Short mmCIF file of C-alpha atoms and ligand atoms in Angstrom, two decimals:
data_model
loop_
_atom_site.label_atom_id
_atom_site.label_comp_id
_atom_site.label_asym_id
_atom_site.label_seq_id
_atom_site.Cartn_x
_atom_site.Cartn_y
_atom_site.Cartn_z
CA MET G 40 20.39 6.18 158.65
CA ILE G 41 19.44 7.80 154.88
CA LEU G 42 15.45 9.12 153.60
CA VAL G 43 15.17 9.01 150.40
CA THR G 44 12.03 10.50 148.74
CA GLY G 45 10.37 9.47 146.12
CA GLY G 46 11.72 5.89 146.16
CA ALA G 47 9.03 3.83 144.71
CA GLY G 48 9.88 5.38 141.38
CA PHE G 49 11.74 5.08 138.71
CA ILE G 50 15.41 6.16 139.87
CA GLY G 51 14.49 6.28 143.25
CA ALA G 52 13.64 2.95 143.55
CA ASN G 53 16.79 1.36 141.95
CA PHE G 54 18.95 3.79 144.06
CA VAL G 55 16.67 2.21 146.97
CA LEU G 56 18.07 -1.43 145.93
CA GLU G 57 21.73 -0.48 145.46
CA TRP G 58 22.14 1.10 148.56
CA LEU G 59 20.70 -1.82 150.72
CA ALA G 60 23.00 -4.27 148.52
CA ARG G 61 26.54 -1.93 148.63
CA LYS G 62 25.79 -0.07 151.88
CA GLY G 63 23.65 -1.85 154.04
CA GLU G 64 23.05 1.59 156.07
CA ALA G 65 18.74 1.39 156.57
CA VAL G 66 16.79 3.50 154.14
CA ILE G 67 13.19 5.23 155.68
CA ASN G 68 11.41 5.68 151.98
CA LEU G 69 9.08 8.56 151.63
CA ASP G 70 6.43 8.26 148.22
CA LYS G 71 2.90 9.55 147.83
CA LEU G 72 2.54 6.65 145.32
CA THR G 73 1.39 8.60 142.79
CA TYR G 74 0.68 7.27 139.11
CA ALA G 75 4.70 6.81 138.51
CA GLY G 76 5.21 5.43 142.29
CA ASN G 77 5.03 1.80 142.59
CA LEU G 78 5.78 -0.55 145.48
CA ALA G 79 6.18 -4.10 143.24
CA SER G 80 9.29 -2.26 142.43
CA LEU G 81 10.51 -2.78 145.39
CA GLU G 82 9.49 -6.51 146.22
CA SER G 83 12.46 -7.52 147.62
CA VAL G 84 13.41 -5.58 150.46
CA LYS G 85 9.48 -5.86 151.29
CA SER G 86 10.41 -7.64 154.41
CA ASP G 87 13.94 -6.27 155.18
CA PRO G 88 13.68 -4.68 158.30
CA ARG G 89 16.40 -1.53 157.39
CA HIS G 90 13.88 -0.62 153.95
CA VAL G 91 11.00 1.54 155.95
CA PHE G 92 8.50 2.94 153.87
CA VAL G 93 6.37 5.36 154.68
CA GLN G 94 3.24 6.53 151.94
CA GLY G 95 3.19 10.77 152.44
CA ASP G 96 4.07 13.82 150.32
CA ILE G 97 7.30 16.21 150.13
CA GLY G 98 4.89 19.13 150.46
CA ASP G 99 3.93 17.45 153.68
CA ARG G 100 5.48 19.83 156.17
CA ASP G 101 4.37 18.29 159.43
CA LEU G 102 4.94 14.50 158.72
CA MET G 103 8.40 15.90 156.97
CA GLU G 104 9.27 17.63 160.21
CA ARG G 105 7.80 14.52 162.25
CA LEU G 106 9.57 11.69 160.51
CA LEU G 107 12.78 13.44 160.74
CA ALA G 108 12.81 14.16 164.06
CA GLU G 109 11.73 10.41 164.58
CA HIS G 110 14.57 8.61 162.01
CA GLN G 111 17.24 11.45 162.57
CA PRO G 112 18.58 10.46 159.13
CA ARG G 113 22.59 11.59 158.38
CA ALA G 114 21.22 12.56 155.26
CA VAL G 115 17.96 13.20 153.07
CA VAL G 116 18.07 12.43 148.93
CA ASN G 117 15.35 14.09 147.16
CA PHE G 118 14.05 11.77 144.14
CA ALA G 119 10.67 12.44 144.66
CA ALA G 120 9.10 15.37 141.15
CA GLU G 121 6.84 15.00 138.76
CA SER G 122 9.06 13.64 135.80
CA HIS G 123 7.56 13.51 132.79
CA VAL G 124 7.77 16.25 130.28
CA ASP G 125 4.49 15.17 127.84
CA ARG G 126 2.32 15.20 131.07
CA SER G 127 3.85 18.40 132.20
CA ILE G 128 2.80 19.77 128.69
CA HIS G 129 -0.41 18.11 128.95
CA GLY G 130 -0.82 19.65 133.27
CA PRO G 131 1.68 21.54 134.81
CA ALA G 132 0.12 22.39 137.98
CA ASP G 133 1.10 19.17 139.82
CA PHE G 134 4.74 20.51 138.24
CA ILE G 135 4.65 23.61 140.41
CA GLU G 136 3.01 21.61 142.91
CA THR G 137 5.27 19.15 143.41
CA ASN G 138 8.30 20.23 141.88
CA VAL G 139 8.48 23.74 143.96
CA VAL G 140 5.91 24.11 146.37
CA GLY G 141 6.81 20.40 147.06
CA THR G 142 10.60 20.70 146.90
CA PHE G 143 10.30 24.55 149.41
CA LYS G 144 7.91 22.44 152.29
CA LEU G 145 10.65 19.86 152.29
CA LEU G 146 13.69 22.00 152.53
CA GLU G 147 11.25 24.06 155.51
CA ALA G 148 11.25 20.75 157.20
CA VAL G 149 15.19 20.13 156.87
CA ARG G 150 16.34 23.22 157.89
CA ALA G 151 14.00 22.94 160.48
CA TYR G 152 15.77 19.75 161.71
CA TRP G 153 19.31 19.87 160.47
CA GLY G 154 18.98 23.50 162.91
CA GLY G 155 18.07 21.56 166.01
CA LEU G 156 21.08 19.26 165.25
CA THR G 157 24.46 19.62 166.72
CA GLY G 158 29.21 18.94 166.51
CA GLU G 159 29.46 16.32 164.14
CA ASP G 160 25.39 15.48 162.91
CA ARG G 161 25.52 19.11 162.02
CA ALA G 162 28.44 18.93 160.86
CA ASN G 163 28.09 15.99 158.42
CA PHE G 164 23.99 16.43 157.27
CA ARG G 165 23.89 16.59 153.71
CA PHE G 166 20.23 17.70 151.65
CA LEU G 167 21.29 16.42 148.23
CA HIS G 168 19.26 17.30 145.46
CA VAL G 169 18.81 14.82 142.01
CA SER G 170 17.45 17.10 139.00
CA THR G 171 17.89 16.43 135.09
CA ASP G 172 20.08 18.57 132.57
CA GLU G 173 16.88 19.50 130.94
CA VAL G 174 17.02 22.87 132.96
CA TYR G 175 19.74 23.56 130.67
CA GLY G 176 17.90 23.84 127.81
CA SER G 177 18.53 22.75 124.17
CA LEU G 178 21.61 23.05 123.15
CA GLY G 179 22.22 22.89 118.36
CA LYS G 180 23.98 19.64 117.49
CA ASN G 181 27.58 21.55 117.27
CA ASP G 182 27.39 23.22 121.11
CA PRO G 183 29.58 22.42 123.93
CA ALA G 184 28.12 20.13 125.94
CA PHE G 185 25.94 21.18 129.25
CA SER G 186 28.36 21.80 132.16
CA GLU G 187 28.22 22.96 135.92
CA THR G 188 28.04 26.88 134.35
CA THR G 189 25.71 26.50 131.56
CA PRO G 190 22.83 29.17 132.29
CA TYR G 191 19.60 27.39 133.00
CA ALA G 192 17.44 27.74 130.45
CA PRO G 193 14.64 25.80 130.60
CA ASN G 194 11.61 25.14 127.73
CA SER G 195 9.27 22.82 129.40
CA PRO G 196 6.83 23.39 132.57
CA TYR G 197 8.80 20.01 133.89
CA SER G 198 12.32 21.31 133.28
CA ALA G 199 10.95 25.32 134.53
CA SER G 200 10.21 23.59 137.13
CA LYS G 201 12.53 21.20 138.08
CA ALA G 202 15.05 24.98 136.95
CA ALA G 203 13.13 26.70 140.22
CA SER G 204 13.45 23.75 142.43
CA ASP G 205 17.20 24.04 142.46
CA HIS G 206 17.00 27.43 142.92
CA LEU G 207 16.15 27.40 145.68
CA VAL G 208 18.46 24.74 147.24
CA ARG G 209 21.23 26.26 146.33
CA ALA G 210 19.75 29.34 148.14
CA TYR G 211 18.69 27.51 151.37
CA HIS G 212 22.30 27.19 151.08
CA HIS G 213 23.67 30.43 150.42
CA THR G 214 21.27 32.23 153.24
CA TYR G 215 20.93 29.57 155.88
CA GLY G 216 23.76 27.54 154.80
CA LEU G 217 21.94 24.47 154.78
CA PRO G 218 24.25 21.73 153.28
CA VAL G 219 23.04 20.79 149.74
CA LEU G 220 23.82 19.16 146.88
CA THR G 221 22.81 18.68 143.54
CA THR G 222 23.32 16.37 140.44
CA ASN G 223 22.29 17.13 137.20
CA CYS G 224 21.80 13.92 134.88
CA SER G 225 21.20 13.41 131.14
CA ASN G 226 18.13 10.70 130.52
CA ASN G 227 17.79 7.55 132.62
CA TYR G 228 17.12 4.37 131.24
CA GLY G 229 16.82 1.12 132.98
CA PRO G 230 14.62 -1.42 134.92
CA CYS G 231 11.32 -0.48 136.66
CA GLN G 232 11.10 2.91 134.50
CA PHE G 233 7.26 3.83 134.24
CA PRO G 234 6.09 2.85 130.38
CA GLU G 235 5.52 6.46 129.74
CA LYS G 236 8.63 7.34 128.41
CA LEU G 237 11.13 6.90 125.14
CA ILE G 238 12.22 3.31 125.58
CA PRO G 239 10.14 1.70 127.72
CA LEU G 240 7.30 2.14 125.73
CA VAL G 241 8.60 1.34 122.19
CA ILE G 242 9.69 -1.85 123.86
CA HIS G 243 5.55 -2.44 125.68
CA ASN G 244 4.54 -1.93 121.75
CA ALA G 245 7.20 -3.35 119.70
CA ILE G 246 5.86 -6.83 121.72
CA SER G 247 2.68 -5.91 121.80
CA GLY G 248 2.18 -5.28 118.29
CA LYS G 249 1.15 -1.86 118.30
CA PRO G 250 2.56 1.23 116.44
CA LEU G 251 6.07 3.18 117.54
CA PRO G 252 5.24 6.45 118.09
CA ILE G 253 8.46 9.06 116.96
CA TYR G 254 7.69 12.30 117.82
CA GLY G 255 8.93 14.46 114.68
CA ASP G 256 11.24 12.88 112.62
CA GLY G 257 12.83 11.26 115.03
CA SER G 258 16.09 13.74 114.35
CA ASN G 259 15.79 15.00 118.56
CA ILE G 260 18.86 13.82 120.52
CA ARG G 261 19.54 12.51 124.11
CA ASP G 262 22.54 11.63 126.82
CA TRP G 263 21.59 7.95 127.74
CA LEU G 264 22.84 6.67 130.89
CA TYR G 265 22.05 3.60 132.66
CA VAL G 266 19.90 3.93 135.75
CA THR G 267 22.43 2.14 138.25
CA ASP G 268 25.70 4.39 136.89
CA HIS G 269 23.61 7.24 138.04
CA CYS G 270 22.74 5.66 141.05
CA LEU G 271 26.54 5.94 142.05
CA ALA G 272 27.38 8.87 141.14
CA ILE G 273 24.76 10.23 143.82
CA MET G 274 26.47 7.78 146.60
CA ALA G 275 29.66 9.72 145.21
CA VAL G 276 28.26 12.83 145.21
CA LEU G 277 26.71 12.36 148.89
CA GLU G 278 29.94 10.21 150.07
CA LYS G 279 32.95 12.90 148.82
CA GLY G 280 30.93 15.49 147.05
CA ARG G 281 32.03 19.29 147.86
CA VAL G 282 28.79 21.46 150.03
CA GLY G 283 27.25 23.27 147.85
CA GLU G 284 27.87 22.45 144.81
CA THR G 285 26.60 20.60 141.61
CA TYR G 286 27.31 18.16 139.47
CA ASN G 287 26.34 16.69 135.87
CA VAL G 288 26.09 12.89 135.29
CA GLY G 289 25.97 11.44 131.81
CA GLY G 290 26.44 8.35 129.61
CA ASN G 291 28.75 9.67 126.93
CA ASN G 292 25.91 8.17 124.81
CA GLU G 293 24.43 10.42 122.67
CA LYS G 294 21.53 9.01 120.05
CA THR G 295 19.08 10.39 118.14
CA ASN G 296 15.49 8.87 119.16
CA LEU G 297 15.45 7.08 115.55
CA GLU G 298 18.23 5.13 116.73
CA VAL G 299 17.40 4.54 120.20
CA VAL G 300 14.35 2.81 118.65
CA LYS G 301 15.78 0.79 115.96
CA THR G 302 18.61 -0.07 118.27
CA LEU G 303 15.89 -0.64 120.50
CA CYS G 304 13.80 -3.13 117.59
CA ALA G 305 17.18 -5.07 116.19
CA ILE G 306 17.70 -6.33 119.94
CA LEU G 307 13.96 -6.94 120.04
CA ASP G 308 14.26 -9.27 117.14
CA GLU G 309 17.04 -11.37 118.19
CA LEU G 310 15.61 -11.53 121.38
CA HIS G 311 11.52 -11.50 120.99
CA PRO G 312 11.21 -13.31 117.29
CA ASP G 313 7.48 -14.33 118.31
CA SER G 314 6.01 -10.68 118.45
CA PRO G 315 2.71 -9.93 116.28
CA VAL G 316 4.68 -8.11 113.93
CA VAL G 317 8.79 -8.42 112.97
CA PRO G 318 10.91 -7.01 112.33
CA HIS G 319 9.59 -4.55 114.88
CA GLU G 320 10.47 -2.14 112.43
CA LYS G 321 8.29 -1.83 110.40
CA LEU G 322 5.90 -0.68 113.40
CA ILE G 323 7.62 2.66 113.56
CA VAL G 324 5.64 5.93 112.21
CA PHE G 325 6.17 9.29 112.78
CA VAL G 326 3.56 11.47 114.75
CA LYS G 327 2.98 14.69 115.81
CA ASP G 328 6.08 16.04 117.10
CA ARG G 329 6.31 17.19 121.47
CA PRO G 330 5.83 21.55 120.80
CA GLY G 331 8.87 23.36 122.31
CA HIS G 332 10.25 19.56 121.33
CA ASP G 333 14.06 20.22 123.02
CA ALA G 334 16.60 19.23 119.65
CA ARG G 335 19.83 18.15 122.15
CA TYR G 336 20.87 17.31 125.22
CA ALA G 337 24.45 16.40 125.79
CA ILE G 338 26.58 16.54 129.46
CA ASP G 339 29.98 17.55 129.81
CA SER G 340 30.84 15.23 132.82
CA SER G 341 34.19 15.95 133.62
CA LYS G 342 33.66 17.80 137.14
CA ILE G 343 32.34 14.70 138.87
CA ARG G 344 34.34 12.37 136.17
CA ASN G 345 37.98 14.22 137.82
CA GLU G 346 37.29 15.03 141.59
CA LEU G 347 34.98 12.25 142.26
CA GLY G 348 36.56 9.65 140.58
CA TRP G 349 32.86 8.57 139.19
CA GLN G 350 32.78 6.76 135.88
CA PRO G 351 29.75 4.44 134.09
CA GLN G 352 30.02 1.44 134.27
CA GLU G 353 27.88 0.22 131.55
CA SER G 354 28.02 0.93 127.27
CA PHE G 355 24.62 1.98 125.88
CA GLU G 356 24.88 -1.37 124.03
CA THR G 357 25.41 -3.48 127.45
CA GLY G 358 23.15 -1.32 128.82
CA ILE G 359 20.20 -1.47 126.29
CA ARG G 360 20.15 -5.39 125.86
CA LYS G 361 20.05 -5.60 129.72
CA THR G 362 17.40 -3.01 129.92
CA VAL G 363 15.14 -4.88 126.77
CA ALA G 364 15.51 -8.45 128.32
CA TRP G 365 14.49 -7.10 132.35
CA TYR G 366 11.05 -6.27 130.35
CA LEU G 367 10.47 -9.47 128.24
CA ALA G 368 11.49 -11.41 131.75
CA ASN G 369 9.40 -9.17 133.86
CA GLN G 370 6.15 -9.24 132.22
CA ALA G 371 4.32 -9.12 135.22
CA TRP G 372 6.01 -6.00 136.64
CA VAL G 373 4.37 -3.77 133.63
CA ASP G 374 0.94 -6.08 133.15
CA ASN G 375 0.90 -4.47 137.24
CA VAL G 376 1.22 -0.49 135.76
CA ILE G 377 -1.03 -0.56 132.85
CA SER G 378 -3.73 0.25 134.71
CA GLY G 379 -7.16 2.57 133.79
CA GLU G 380 -4.56 5.78 134.31
CA TYR G 381 -2.30 4.32 132.15
CA ARG G 382 -4.88 3.66 129.84
CA ASN G 383 -6.04 7.37 129.80
CA TRP G 384 -2.48 8.83 129.56
CA VAL G 385 -1.90 6.87 126.19
CA GLN G 386 -5.22 8.37 124.95
CA THR G 387 -4.42 11.74 126.20
CA ASN G 388 -0.80 12.33 124.81
CA TYR G 389 -1.46 9.80 121.33
CA ALA G 390 -4.86 9.76 120.31
CA THR G 391 -4.17 13.65 118.34
CA ARG G 392 -0.67 12.40 117.01
CA THR G 393 -1.05 10.28 114.80
P1 NAD A 247 9.22 8.91 138.92
O1 NAD A 247 8.35 9.26 137.75
O2 NAD A 247 9.48 7.47 138.23
O3 NAD A 247 8.81 9.34 140.09
C1 NAD A 247 8.48 9.84 140.81
C2 NAD A 247 8.23 9.35 142.08
O4 NAD A 247 8.05 10.31 143.20
C3 NAD A 247 7.13 8.58 141.74
O5 NAD A 247 7.49 7.30 143.04
C4 NAD A 247 6.30 9.12 142.64
O6 NAD A 247 4.85 8.71 143.70
C5 NAD A 247 7.15 10.63 143.39
N1 NAD A 247 5.96 11.49 144.07
C6 NAD A 247 5.63 12.33 143.17
N2 NAD A 247 5.64 13.22 144.33
C7 NAD A 247 5.86 13.00 145.07
C8 NAD A 247 5.51 13.74 146.44
N3 NAD A 247 4.60 15.17 146.53
N4 NAD A 247 5.54 13.70 146.98
C9 NAD A 247 6.51 12.53 147.44
N5 NAD A 247 6.74 11.53 146.86
C10 NAD A 247 6.76 11.94 145.54
O7 NAD A 247 10.91 9.43 138.49
P2 NAD A 247 12.10 9.63 138.22
O8 NAD A 247 12.30 9.36 136.49
O9 NAD A 247 12.75 8.32 138.99
O10 NAD A 247 13.47 10.34 138.49
C11 NAD A 247 13.28 10.86 139.98
C12 NAD A 247 13.79 11.74 139.77
O11 NAD A 247 15.89 12.26 139.04
C13 NAD A 247 13.54 13.66 139.61
O12 NAD A 247 13.64 14.37 140.38
C14 NAD A 247 13.29 13.60 137.99
O13 NAD A 247 13.33 15.07 137.90
C15 NAD A 247 14.84 12.98 138.25
N6 NAD A 247 16.13 12.53 136.70
C16 NAD A 247 15.22 12.06 136.21
C17 NAD A 247 16.06 11.31 135.25
C18 NAD A 247 15.44 10.53 134.32
O14 NAD A 247 15.16 10.43 132.98
N7 NAD A 247 14.09 9.64 134.81
C19 NAD A 247 17.16 12.27 134.25
C20 NAD A 247 17.64 13.04 135.15
C21 NAD A 247 16.97 13.46 136.67
P1 TYD A 248 11.44 11.03 127.44
O1 TYD A 248 11.78 9.39 127.73
O2 TYD A 248 9.39 11.17 127.09
O3 TYD A 248 12.27 11.99 127.83
P2 TYD A 248 12.66 13.32 127.67
O4 TYD A 248 11.65 14.54 127.30
O5 TYD A 248 12.86 13.72 129.58
O6 TYD A 248 14.04 13.14 127.12
O7 TYD A 248 11.55 11.20 125.84
C1 TYD A 248 12.95 10.80 125.05
C2 TYD A 248 12.78 11.17 124.04
O8 TYD A 248 11.53 11.05 122.84
C3 TYD A 248 12.25 13.45 123.82
O9 TYD A 248 13.28 13.63 122.73
C4 TYD A 248 10.59 12.77 122.85
C5 TYD A 248 11.14 11.36 122.51
N1 TYD A 248 9.67 10.85 122.55
C6 TYD A 248 9.26 10.03 120.98
O10 TYD A 248 9.90 10.00 120.15
N2 TYD A 248 8.41 9.59 120.90
C7 TYD A 248 7.30 9.26 122.75
O11 TYD A 248 6.47 8.23 122.42
C8 TYD A 248 7.77 9.65 123.81
C9 TYD A 248 7.18 9.15 124.94
C10 TYD A 248 9.34 10.34 123.42
#
């Protein structure tokens, strides 16, 4: 079996579902269930004996050592993190605690476990660390896309904390020989993403007749990848990736934020014509920019394409349509996550922008 951390979050939950459907191999899913973790995303595998959920912290070394000793996983896939840039600006401490200290403690527990393995179990063990393209910083309009050799230049507390975790993972390979793999992926979108991130926030606000807040002038560029394609990339790296290597993962879908929001509005005009305000574009408002807002991310994913034969299955046009349809069909999921904590966050982040 494999051990997944952060498997109740957006990408982790998609990964667990995809893994069980495709591989059939059991998963121990360790998640702290912060505001971003949601067991409703895992409802369909609730009584699947191949899925064992444990609530806990990657920074709890005793717990991690116990879980590793008890279940003897052949791999650990680390999704657990604080993941939202705006939250890292308002409160960076949790990002340092989980992304840096938590990853360090997890690495220590894994190193002890791996050190006790022998023969094939030791040779085949993998620790896969899921990271982001944001560690590379920000690109100018005509700069080449980020490759695996682009120097790290993180600009937000979030990306700095992920960069630190990537460095620790790298060091555990070079110093201790721990068989690690790292993936650095671009912006994901798809089902079960918490509605604090751009795409689900815009869908939720648009169908509720609320303003669609665009930071700055909306010209910032992100490279969007459908979440299932990211999960398939992680599976390919886990299976065939070269130990100690990093792999960039991206969709070749560079879009300005304004383009993304307008696309969402157009799809919603078609699929949800009964919203309080239509056309949905009328709800767009330009608000105060994010401090230190990275201008552009773009990923050169030729290494994973050429070495491992991975390529995205979903275009932006098909993926974004599926995503809107999923949110429209799963209002109960959204209602479930829009708790008091979510309302507090919306107040904290947006009240001072307009
Ligand atoms: P998310 O915020 O939706 O989920 C994170 C999950 O980790 C939650 O379930 C949360 O409860 C859990 N968690 C947080 N702290 C924990 C701790 N100390 N111990 C155990 N569990 C903890 O994030 P996501 O978007 O699913 O991202 C998953 C990973 O992928 C992160 O490492 C992120 O940096 C990386 N990533 C995300 C994107 C993206 O676009 N969302 C892109 C590239 C890489
Ligand atoms: P986000 O989904 O938070 O991802 P990231 O910051 O990790 O790229 O934001 C995506 C882009 O959308 C980013 O350039 C910031 C912008 N954005 C808005 O314009 N308005 C919003 O309300 C949010 C949440 C993000």
